[in-house]
mmCIF file of C-alpha atoms and ligand atoms in Angstrom:
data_model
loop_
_atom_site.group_PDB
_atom_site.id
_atom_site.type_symbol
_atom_site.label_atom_id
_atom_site.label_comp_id
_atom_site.label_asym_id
_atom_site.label_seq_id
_atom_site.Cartn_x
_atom_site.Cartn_y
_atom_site.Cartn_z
ATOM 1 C CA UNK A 1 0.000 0.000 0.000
ATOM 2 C CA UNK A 2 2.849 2.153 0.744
ATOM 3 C CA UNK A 3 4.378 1.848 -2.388
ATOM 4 C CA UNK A 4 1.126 2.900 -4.350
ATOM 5 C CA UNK A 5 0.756 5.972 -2.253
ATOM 6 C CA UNK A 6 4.477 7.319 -2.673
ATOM 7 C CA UNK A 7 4.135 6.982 -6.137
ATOM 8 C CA UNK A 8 5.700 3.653 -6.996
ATOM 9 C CA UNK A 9 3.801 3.094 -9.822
ATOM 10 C CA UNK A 10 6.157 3.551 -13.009
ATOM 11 C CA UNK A 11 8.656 1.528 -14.600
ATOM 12 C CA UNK A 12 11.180 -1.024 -13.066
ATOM 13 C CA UNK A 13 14.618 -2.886 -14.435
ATOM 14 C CA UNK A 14 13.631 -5.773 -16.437
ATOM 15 C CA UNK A 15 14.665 -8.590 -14.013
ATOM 16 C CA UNK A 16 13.138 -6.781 -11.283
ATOM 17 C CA UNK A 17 14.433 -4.344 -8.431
ATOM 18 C CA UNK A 18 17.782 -5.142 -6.594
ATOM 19 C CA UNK A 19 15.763 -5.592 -3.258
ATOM 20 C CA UNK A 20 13.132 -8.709 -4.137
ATOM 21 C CA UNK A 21 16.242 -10.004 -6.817
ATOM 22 C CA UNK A 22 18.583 -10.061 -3.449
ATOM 23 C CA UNK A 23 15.812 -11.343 -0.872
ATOM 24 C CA UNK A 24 15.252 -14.313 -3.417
ATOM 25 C CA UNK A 25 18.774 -15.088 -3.820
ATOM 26 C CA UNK A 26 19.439 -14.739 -0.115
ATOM 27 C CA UNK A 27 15.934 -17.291 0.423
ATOM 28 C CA UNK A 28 17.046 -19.321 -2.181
ATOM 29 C CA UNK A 29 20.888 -19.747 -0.450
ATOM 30 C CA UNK A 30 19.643 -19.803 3.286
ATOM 31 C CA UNK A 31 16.347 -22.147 2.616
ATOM 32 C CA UNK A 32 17.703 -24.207 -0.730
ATOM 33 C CA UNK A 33 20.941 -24.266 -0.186
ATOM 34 C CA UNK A 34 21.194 -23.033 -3.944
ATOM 35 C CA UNK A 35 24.508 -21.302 -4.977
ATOM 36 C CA UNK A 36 22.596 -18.187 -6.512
ATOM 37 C CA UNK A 37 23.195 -14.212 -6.707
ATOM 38 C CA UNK A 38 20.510 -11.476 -7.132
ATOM 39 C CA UNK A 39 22.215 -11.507 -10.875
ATOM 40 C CA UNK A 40 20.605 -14.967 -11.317
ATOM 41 C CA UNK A 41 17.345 -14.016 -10.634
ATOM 42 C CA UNK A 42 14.310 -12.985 -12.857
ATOM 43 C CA UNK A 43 11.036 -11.520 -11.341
ATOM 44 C CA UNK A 44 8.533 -12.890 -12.923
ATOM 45 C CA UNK A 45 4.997 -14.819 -12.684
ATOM 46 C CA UNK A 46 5.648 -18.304 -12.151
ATOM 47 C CA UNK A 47 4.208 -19.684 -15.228
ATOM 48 C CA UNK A 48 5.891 -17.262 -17.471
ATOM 49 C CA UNK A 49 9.221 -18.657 -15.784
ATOM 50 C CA UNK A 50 8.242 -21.810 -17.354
ATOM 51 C CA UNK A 51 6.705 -20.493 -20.430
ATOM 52 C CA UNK A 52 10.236 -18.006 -21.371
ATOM 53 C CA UNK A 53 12.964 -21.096 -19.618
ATOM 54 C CA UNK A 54 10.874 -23.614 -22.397
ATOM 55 C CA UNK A 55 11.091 -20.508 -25.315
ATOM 56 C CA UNK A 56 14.600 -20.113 -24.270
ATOM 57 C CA UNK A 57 15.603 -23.279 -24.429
ATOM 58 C CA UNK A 58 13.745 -26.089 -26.922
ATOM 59 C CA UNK A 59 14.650 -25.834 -30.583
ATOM 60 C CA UNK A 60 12.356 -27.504 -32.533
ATOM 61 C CA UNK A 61 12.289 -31.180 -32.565
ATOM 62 C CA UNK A 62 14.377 -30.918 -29.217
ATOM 63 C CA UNK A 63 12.663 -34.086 -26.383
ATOM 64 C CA UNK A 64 11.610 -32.350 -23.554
ATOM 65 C CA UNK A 65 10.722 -35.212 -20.516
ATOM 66 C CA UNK A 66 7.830 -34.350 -18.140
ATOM 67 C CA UNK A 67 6.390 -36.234 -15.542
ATOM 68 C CA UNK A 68 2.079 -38.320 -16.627
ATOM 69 C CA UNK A 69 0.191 -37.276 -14.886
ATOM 70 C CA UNK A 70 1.173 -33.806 -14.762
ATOM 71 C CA UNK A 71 0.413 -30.326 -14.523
ATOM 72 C CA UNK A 72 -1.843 -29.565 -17.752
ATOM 73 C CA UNK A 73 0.246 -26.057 -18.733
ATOM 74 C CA UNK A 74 3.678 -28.007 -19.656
ATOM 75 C CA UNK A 75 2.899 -29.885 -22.613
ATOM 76 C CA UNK A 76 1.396 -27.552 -24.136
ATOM 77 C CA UNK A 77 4.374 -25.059 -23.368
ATOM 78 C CA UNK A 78 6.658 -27.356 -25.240
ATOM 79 C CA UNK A 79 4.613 -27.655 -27.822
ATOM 80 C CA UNK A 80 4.237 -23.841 -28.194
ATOM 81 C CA UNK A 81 8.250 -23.790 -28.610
ATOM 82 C CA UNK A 82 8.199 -26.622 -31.082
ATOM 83 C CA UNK A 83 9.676 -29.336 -28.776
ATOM 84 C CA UNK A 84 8.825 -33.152 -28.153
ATOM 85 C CA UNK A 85 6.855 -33.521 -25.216
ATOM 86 C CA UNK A 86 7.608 -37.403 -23.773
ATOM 87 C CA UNK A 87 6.323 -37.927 -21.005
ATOM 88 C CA UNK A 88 7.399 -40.417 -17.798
ATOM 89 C CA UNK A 89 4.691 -42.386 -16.434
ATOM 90 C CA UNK A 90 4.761 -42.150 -12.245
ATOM 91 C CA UNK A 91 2.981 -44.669 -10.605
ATOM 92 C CA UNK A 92 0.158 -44.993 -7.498
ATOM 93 C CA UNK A 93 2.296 -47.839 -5.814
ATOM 94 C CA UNK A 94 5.145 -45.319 -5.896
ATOM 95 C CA UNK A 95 3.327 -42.434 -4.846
ATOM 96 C CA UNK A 96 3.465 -41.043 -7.929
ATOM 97 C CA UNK A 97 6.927 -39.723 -7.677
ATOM 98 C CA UNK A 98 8.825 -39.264 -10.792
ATOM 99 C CA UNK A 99 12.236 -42.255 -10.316
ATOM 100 C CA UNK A 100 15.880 -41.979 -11.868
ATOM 101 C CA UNK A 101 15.057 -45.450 -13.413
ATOM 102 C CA UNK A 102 11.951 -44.590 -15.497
ATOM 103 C CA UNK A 103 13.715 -41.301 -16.575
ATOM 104 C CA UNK A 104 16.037 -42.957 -17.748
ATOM 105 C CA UNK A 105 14.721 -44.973 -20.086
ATOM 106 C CA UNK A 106 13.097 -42.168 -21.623
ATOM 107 C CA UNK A 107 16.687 -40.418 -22.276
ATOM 108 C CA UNK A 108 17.843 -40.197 -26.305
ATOM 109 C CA UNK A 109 20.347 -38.231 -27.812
ATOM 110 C CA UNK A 110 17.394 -35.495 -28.388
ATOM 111 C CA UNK A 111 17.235 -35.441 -24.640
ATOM 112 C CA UNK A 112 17.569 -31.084 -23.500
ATOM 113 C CA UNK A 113 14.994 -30.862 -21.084
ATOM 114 C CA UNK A 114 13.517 -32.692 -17.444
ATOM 115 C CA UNK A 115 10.687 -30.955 -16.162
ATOM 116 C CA UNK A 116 10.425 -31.878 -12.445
ATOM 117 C CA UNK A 117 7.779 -31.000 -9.804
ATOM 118 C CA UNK A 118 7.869 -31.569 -6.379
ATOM 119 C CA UNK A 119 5.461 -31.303 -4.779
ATOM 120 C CA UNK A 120 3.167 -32.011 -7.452
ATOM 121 C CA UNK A 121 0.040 -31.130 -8.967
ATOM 122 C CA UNK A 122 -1.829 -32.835 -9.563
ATOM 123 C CA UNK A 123 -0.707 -35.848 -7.302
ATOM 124 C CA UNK A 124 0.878 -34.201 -4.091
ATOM 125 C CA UNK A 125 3.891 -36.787 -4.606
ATOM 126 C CA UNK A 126 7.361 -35.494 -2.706
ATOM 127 C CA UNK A 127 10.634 -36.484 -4.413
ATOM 128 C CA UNK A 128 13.117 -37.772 -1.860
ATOM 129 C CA UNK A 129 16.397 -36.636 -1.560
ATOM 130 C CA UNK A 130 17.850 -40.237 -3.008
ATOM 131 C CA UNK A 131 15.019 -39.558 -6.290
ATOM 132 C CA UNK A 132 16.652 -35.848 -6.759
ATOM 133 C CA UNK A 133 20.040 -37.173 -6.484
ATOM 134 C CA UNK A 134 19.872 -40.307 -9.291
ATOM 135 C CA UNK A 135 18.098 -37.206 -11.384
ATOM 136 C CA UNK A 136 21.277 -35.349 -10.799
ATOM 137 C CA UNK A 137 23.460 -37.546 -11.926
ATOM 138 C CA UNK A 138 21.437 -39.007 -15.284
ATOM 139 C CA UNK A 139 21.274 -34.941 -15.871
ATOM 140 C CA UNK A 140 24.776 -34.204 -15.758
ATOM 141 C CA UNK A 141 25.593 -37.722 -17.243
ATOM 142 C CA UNK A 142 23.461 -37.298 -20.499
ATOM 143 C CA UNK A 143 24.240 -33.039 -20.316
ATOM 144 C CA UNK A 144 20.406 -32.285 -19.817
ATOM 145 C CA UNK A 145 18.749 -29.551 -18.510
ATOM 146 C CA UNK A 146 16.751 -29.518 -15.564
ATOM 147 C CA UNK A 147 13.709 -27.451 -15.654
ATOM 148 C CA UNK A 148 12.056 -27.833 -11.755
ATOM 149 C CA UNK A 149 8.578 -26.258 -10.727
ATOM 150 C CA UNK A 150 8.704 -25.542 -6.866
ATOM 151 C CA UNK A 151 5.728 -23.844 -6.561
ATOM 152 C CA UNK A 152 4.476 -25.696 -3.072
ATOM 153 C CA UNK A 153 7.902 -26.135 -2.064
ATOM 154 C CA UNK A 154 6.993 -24.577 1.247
ATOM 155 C CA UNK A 155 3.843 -26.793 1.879
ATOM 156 C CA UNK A 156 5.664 -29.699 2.956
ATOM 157 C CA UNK A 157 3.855 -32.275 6.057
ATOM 158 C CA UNK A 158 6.251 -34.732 6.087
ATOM 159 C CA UNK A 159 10.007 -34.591 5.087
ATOM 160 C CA UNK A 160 11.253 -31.546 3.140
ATOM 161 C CA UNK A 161 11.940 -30.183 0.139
ATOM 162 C CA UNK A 162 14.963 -30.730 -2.206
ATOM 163 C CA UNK A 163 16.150 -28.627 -4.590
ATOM 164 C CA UNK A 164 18.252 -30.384 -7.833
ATOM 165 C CA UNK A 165 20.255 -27.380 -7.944
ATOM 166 C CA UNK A 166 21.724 -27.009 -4.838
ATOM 167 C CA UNK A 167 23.309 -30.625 -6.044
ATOM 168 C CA UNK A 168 26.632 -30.564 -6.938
ATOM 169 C CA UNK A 169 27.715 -29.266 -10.484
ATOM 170 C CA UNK A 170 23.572 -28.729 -10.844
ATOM 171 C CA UNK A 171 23.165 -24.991 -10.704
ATOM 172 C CA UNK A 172 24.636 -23.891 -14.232
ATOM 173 C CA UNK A 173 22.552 -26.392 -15.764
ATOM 174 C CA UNK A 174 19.218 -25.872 -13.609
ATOM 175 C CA UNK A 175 16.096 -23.238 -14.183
ATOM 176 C CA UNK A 176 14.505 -23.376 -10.669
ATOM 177 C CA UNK A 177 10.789 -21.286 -10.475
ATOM 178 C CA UNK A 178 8.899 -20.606 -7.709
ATOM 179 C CA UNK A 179 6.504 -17.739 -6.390
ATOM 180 C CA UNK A 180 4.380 -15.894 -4.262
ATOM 181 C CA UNK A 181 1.043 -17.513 -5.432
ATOM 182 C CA UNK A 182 0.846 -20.543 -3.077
ATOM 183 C CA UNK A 183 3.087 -20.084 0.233
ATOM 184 C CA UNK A 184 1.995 -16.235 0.251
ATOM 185 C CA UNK A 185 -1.670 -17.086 -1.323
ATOM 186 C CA UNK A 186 -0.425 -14.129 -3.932
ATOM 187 C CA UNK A 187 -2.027 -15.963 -7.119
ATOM 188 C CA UNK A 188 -3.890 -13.036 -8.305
ATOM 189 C CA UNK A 189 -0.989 -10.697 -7.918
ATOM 190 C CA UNK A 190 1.177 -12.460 -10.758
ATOM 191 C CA UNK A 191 4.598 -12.516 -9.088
ATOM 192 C CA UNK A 192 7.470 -14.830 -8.720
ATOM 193 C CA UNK A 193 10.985 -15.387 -9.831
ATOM 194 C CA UNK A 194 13.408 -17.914 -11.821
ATOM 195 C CA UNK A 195 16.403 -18.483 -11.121
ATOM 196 C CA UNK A 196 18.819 -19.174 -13.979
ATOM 197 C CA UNK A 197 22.937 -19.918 -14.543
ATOM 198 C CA UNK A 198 23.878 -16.291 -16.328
ATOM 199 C CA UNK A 199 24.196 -18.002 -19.707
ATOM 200 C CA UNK A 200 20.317 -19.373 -19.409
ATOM 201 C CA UNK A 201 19.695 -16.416 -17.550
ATOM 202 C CA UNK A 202 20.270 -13.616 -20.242
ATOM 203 C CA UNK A 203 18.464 -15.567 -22.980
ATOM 204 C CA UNK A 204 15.895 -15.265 -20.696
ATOM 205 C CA UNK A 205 16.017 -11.713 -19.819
ATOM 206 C CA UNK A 206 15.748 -11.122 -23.467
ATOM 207 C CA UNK A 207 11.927 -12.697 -24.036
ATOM 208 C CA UNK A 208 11.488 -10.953 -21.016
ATOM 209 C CA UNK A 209 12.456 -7.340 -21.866
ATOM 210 C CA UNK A 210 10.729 -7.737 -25.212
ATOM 211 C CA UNK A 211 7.470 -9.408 -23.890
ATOM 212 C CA UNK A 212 6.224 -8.208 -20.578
ATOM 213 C CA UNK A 213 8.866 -6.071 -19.947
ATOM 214 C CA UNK A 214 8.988 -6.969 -15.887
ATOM 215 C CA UNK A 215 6.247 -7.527 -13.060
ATOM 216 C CA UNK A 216 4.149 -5.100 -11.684
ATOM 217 C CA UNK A 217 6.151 -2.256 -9.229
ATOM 218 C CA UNK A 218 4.330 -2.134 -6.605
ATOM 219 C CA UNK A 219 3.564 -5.665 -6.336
ATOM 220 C CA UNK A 220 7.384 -6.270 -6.409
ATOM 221 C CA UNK A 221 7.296 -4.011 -3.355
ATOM 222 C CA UNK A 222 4.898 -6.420 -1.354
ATOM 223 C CA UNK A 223 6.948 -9.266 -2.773
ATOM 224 C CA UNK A 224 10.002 -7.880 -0.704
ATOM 225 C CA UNK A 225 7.628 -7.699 2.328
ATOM 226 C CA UNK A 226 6.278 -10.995 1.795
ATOM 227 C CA UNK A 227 9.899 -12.424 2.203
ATOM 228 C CA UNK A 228 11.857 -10.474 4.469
ATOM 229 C CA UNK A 229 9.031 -9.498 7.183
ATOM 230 C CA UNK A 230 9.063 -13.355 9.058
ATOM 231 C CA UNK A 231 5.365 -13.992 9.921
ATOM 232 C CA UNK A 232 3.708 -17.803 11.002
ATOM 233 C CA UNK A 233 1.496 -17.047 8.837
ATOM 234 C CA UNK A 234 2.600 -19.848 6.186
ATOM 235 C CA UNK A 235 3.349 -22.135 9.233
ATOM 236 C CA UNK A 236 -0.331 -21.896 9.972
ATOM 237 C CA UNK A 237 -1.451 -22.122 6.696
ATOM 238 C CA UNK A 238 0.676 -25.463 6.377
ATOM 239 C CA UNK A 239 -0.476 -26.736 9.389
ATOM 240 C CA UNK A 240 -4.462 -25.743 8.532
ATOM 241 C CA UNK A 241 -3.773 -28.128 4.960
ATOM 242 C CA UNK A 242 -2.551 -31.066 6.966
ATOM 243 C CA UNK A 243 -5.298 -31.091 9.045
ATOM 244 C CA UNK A 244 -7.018 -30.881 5.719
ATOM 245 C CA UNK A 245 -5.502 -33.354 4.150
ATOM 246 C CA UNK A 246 -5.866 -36.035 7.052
ATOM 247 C CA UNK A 247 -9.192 -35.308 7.300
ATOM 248 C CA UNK A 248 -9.583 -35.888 3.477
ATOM 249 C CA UNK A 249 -7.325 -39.151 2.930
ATOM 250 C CA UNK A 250 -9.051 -40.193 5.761
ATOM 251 C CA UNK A 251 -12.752 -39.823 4.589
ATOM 252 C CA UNK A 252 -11.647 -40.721 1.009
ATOM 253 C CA UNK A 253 -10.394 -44.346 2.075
ATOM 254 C CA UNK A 254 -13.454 -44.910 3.866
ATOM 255 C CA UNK A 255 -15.524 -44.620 1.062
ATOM 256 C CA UNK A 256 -16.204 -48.174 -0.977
ATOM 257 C CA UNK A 257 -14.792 -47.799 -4.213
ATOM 258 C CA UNK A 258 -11.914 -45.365 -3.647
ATOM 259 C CA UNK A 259 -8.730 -45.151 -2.430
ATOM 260 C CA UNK A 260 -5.647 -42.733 -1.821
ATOM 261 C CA UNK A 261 -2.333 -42.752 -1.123
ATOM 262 C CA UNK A 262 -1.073 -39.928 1.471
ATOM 263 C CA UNK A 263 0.359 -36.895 -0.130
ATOM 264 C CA UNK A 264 2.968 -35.705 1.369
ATOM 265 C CA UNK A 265 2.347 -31.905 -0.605
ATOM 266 C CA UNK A 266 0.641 -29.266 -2.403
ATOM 267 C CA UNK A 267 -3.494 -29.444 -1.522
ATOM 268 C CA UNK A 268 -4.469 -32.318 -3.644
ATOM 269 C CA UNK A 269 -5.717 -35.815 -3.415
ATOM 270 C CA UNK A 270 -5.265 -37.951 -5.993
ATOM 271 C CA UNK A 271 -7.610 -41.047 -5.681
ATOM 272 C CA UNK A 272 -7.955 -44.118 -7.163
ATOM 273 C CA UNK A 273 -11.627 -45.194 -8.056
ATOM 274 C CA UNK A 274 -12.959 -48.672 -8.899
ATOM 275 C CA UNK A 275 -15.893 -47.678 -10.568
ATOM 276 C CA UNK A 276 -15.738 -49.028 -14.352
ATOM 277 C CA UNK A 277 -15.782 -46.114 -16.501
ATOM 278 C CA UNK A 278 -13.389 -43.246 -17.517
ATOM 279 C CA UNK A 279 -12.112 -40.580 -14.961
ATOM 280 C CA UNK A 280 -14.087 -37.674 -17.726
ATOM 281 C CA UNK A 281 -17.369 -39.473 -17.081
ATOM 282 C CA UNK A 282 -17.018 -39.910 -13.194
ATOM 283 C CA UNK A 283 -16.603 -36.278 -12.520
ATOM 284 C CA UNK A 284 -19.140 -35.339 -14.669
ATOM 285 C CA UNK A 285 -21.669 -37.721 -12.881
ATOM 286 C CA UNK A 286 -20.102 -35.852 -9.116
ATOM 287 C CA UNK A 287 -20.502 -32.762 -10.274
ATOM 288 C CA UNK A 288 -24.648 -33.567 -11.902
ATOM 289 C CA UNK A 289 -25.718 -35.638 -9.137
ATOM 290 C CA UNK A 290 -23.201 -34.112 -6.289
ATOM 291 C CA UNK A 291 -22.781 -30.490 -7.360
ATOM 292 C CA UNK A 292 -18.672 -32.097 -6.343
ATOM 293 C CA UNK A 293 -15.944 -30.213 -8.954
ATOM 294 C CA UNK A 294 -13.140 -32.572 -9.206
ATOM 295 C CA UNK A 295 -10.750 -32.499 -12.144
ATOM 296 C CA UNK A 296 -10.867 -36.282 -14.069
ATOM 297 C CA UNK A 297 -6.967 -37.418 -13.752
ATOM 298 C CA UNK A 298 -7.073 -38.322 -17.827
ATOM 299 C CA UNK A 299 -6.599 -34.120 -17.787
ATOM 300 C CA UNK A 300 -3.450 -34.711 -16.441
ATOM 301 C CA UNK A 301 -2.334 -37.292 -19.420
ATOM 302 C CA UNK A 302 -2.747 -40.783 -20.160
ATOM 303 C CA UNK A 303 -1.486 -42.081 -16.797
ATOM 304 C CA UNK A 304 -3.662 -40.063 -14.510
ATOM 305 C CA UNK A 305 -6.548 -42.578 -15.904
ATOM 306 C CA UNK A 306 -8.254 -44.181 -13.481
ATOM 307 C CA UNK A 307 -8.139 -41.248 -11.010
ATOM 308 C CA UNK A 308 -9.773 -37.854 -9.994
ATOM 309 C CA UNK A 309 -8.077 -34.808 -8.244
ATOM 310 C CA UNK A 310 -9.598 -33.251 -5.825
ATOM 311 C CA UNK A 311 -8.077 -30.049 -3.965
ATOM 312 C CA UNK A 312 -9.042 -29.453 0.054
ATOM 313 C CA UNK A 313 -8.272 -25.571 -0.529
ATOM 314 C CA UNK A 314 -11.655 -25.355 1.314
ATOM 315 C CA UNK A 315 -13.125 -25.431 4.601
ATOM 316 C CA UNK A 316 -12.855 -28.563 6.572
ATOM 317 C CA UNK A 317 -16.570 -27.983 6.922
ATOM 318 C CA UNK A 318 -17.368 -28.053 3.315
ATOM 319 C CA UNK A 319 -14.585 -30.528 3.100
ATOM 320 C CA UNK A 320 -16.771 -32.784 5.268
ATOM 321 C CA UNK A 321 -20.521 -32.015 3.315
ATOM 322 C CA UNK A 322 -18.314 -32.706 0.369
ATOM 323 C CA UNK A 323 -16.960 -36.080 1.809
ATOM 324 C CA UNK A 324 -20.707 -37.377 2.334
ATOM 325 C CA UNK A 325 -22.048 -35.777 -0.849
ATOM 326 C CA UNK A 326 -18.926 -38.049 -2.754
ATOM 327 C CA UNK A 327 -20.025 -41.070 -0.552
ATOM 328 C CA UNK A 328 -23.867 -40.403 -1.253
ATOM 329 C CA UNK A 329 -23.100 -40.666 -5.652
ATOM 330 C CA UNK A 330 -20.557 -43.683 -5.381
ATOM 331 C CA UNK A 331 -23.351 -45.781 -4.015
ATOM 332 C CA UNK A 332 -25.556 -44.923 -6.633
ATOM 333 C CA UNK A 333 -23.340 -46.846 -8.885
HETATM 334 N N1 PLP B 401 3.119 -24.800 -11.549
HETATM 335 C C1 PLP B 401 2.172 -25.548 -10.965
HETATM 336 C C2 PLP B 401 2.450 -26.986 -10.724
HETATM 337 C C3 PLP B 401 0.940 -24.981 -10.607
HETATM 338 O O1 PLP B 401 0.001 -25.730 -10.025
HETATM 339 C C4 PLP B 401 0.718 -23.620 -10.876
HETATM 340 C C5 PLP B 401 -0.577 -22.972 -10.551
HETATM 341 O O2 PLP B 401 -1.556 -23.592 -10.294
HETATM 342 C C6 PLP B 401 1.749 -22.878 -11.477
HETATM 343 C C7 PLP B 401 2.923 -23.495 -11.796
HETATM 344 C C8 PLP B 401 1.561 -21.420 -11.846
HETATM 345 O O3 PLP B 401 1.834 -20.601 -10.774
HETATM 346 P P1 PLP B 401 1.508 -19.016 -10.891
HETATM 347 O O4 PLP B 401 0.045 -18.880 -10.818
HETATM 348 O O5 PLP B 401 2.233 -18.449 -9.710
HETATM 349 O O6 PLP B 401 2.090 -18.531 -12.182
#
């Protein structure tokens, strides 16, 4: 608020201003043990991190490997940049999280790009420290770059996060994004950063400078309160979602016909149902018979079949009516 009544309303520096770039880098060093300076760091929405690292990067015809099911705005990203999408199936027994082993695999000599995202949407899968580290390794091995969404790295209930490029000899070949939108509940203010080796970095810069030019001023301003004025708030807010999320798993499992694996992050459950019929054609029977919103897992590609998200960003109250309402369908079928 400050900043819109003094006036700080006109242009900034592409990347962002020298405050939020150095309150990043220092989060990003003390937090992620990443080995990055405010020159490594772009301001930016989240997505368009992705969106400008994938522009930057992918020549046409270039494999880019990303994690089925996953989030719905990365395939079509790669597309938009001419790339091969190929995607790594993850698997319920495993929780869903992306392994060294089935990556792999997938590795060619057209191999430039992993996409990683822990925690996920849609599945709230965690990679483990030993998952980030075979990653590592196969990335440095087959001279890939590492493209990794962290997003929810901050809503966490078991374990904790891992950044691939705070690995050794990772950073220079590592895009890391993150924002404001989840920890801070910021998703309408479109702000967040990337952080980029200076080679991937000023290719960067340059879609940004001729594109959107840079974020918002005075939201950059809040930004820099956000991070540097310590509240519990997103201790609460993490501890509010776990409750959340027991309550959910809980209720879920207890329901004939569906199951779920716990999540370790993010806000979503990502159940299994036994009902015989596709995901597209369950959630459309919730939502006419339930009034329930859940997103089919066949949005999330071919191997999210078989299973619907649903997010407990609500009220454990209407988390419960919802609970019953999902019970009361399922035994109409
Ligand atoms: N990545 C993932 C996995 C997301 O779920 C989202 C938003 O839902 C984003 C990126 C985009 O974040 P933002 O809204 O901060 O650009």
């Amino acid at each position: 608020m400050s900043a819109l009544t003094s006036g700080f309303t006109h242009y900034t520096a592409s990347s962002g201003i020298p405050e939020l770039r150095e309150a990043v880098a220092n989060q990003a060093r003390q937090d992620n043990g990443i080995p990055c300076m405010p020159e490594n760091v772009i301001i930016l929405p989240c997505k368009f991190g992705l969106y400008i690292a994938i522009q930057a990067l992918i020549n046409p015809g270039d494999e880019v490997i990303l994690p089925d099911p996953g989030w719905v705005s990365y395939e079509p990203m790669i597309n938009l940049a001419q790339g091969k999408p190929v995607s790594v199936r993850t698997y319920n027994k495993d929780e869903f999280r992306i392994l060294p082993e089935n990556i792999e695999k997938a590795i060619t000599d057209k191999t430039k790009m992993i996409i990683l995202n822990s925690p996920s949407n849609p599945t709230g899968s965690v990679s483990t420290h030993e998952d980030i580290k075979g990653i590592a390794k196969l990335a440095i091995e087959h001279d890939v770059i590492i493209l990794t969404d962290e997003i929810y790295e901050k809503i966490i209930y078991e374990g904790r996060h891992y950044s691939i490029a705070a690995e050794d000899g990772m950073f220079e070949r590592t895009v890391t994004v993150n924002g404001f939108s989840k920890a801070y509940a910021m998703t309408g203010w479109r702000i967040g950063w990337a952080l980029a080796p200076k080679p991937i970095f000023d290719e960067m810069s340059k879609i940004q400078q001729h594109s959107i030019s840079h974020c918002t001023s005075f939201v950059q301003k809040a930004a820099v309160s956000a991070l540097t004025e310590k509240t519990e708030s997103i201790d609460k807010m993490v501890s509010e979602f776990k409750a959340r999320r027991d309550l959910v798993i809980k209720g879920l499992n207890e329901i004939v016909g569906i199951s779920c694996f716990l999540p370790k992050g993010a806000f979503y459950a990502f159940f299994k149902f036994d009902f015989d019929m596709p995901s597209q054609e369950f959630t459309d029977i919730l939502l006419e018979k339930g009034g329930l919103s859940m997103t089919p897992g066949s949005a999330f590609g071919p191997g999210g079949e078989g299973f619907v998200r649903m997010s407990y960003a609500a009220s454990r109250e209407n988390l419960k009516s919802g609970l019953e309402m999902l019970d009361d369908v399922v035994k109409t079928l």
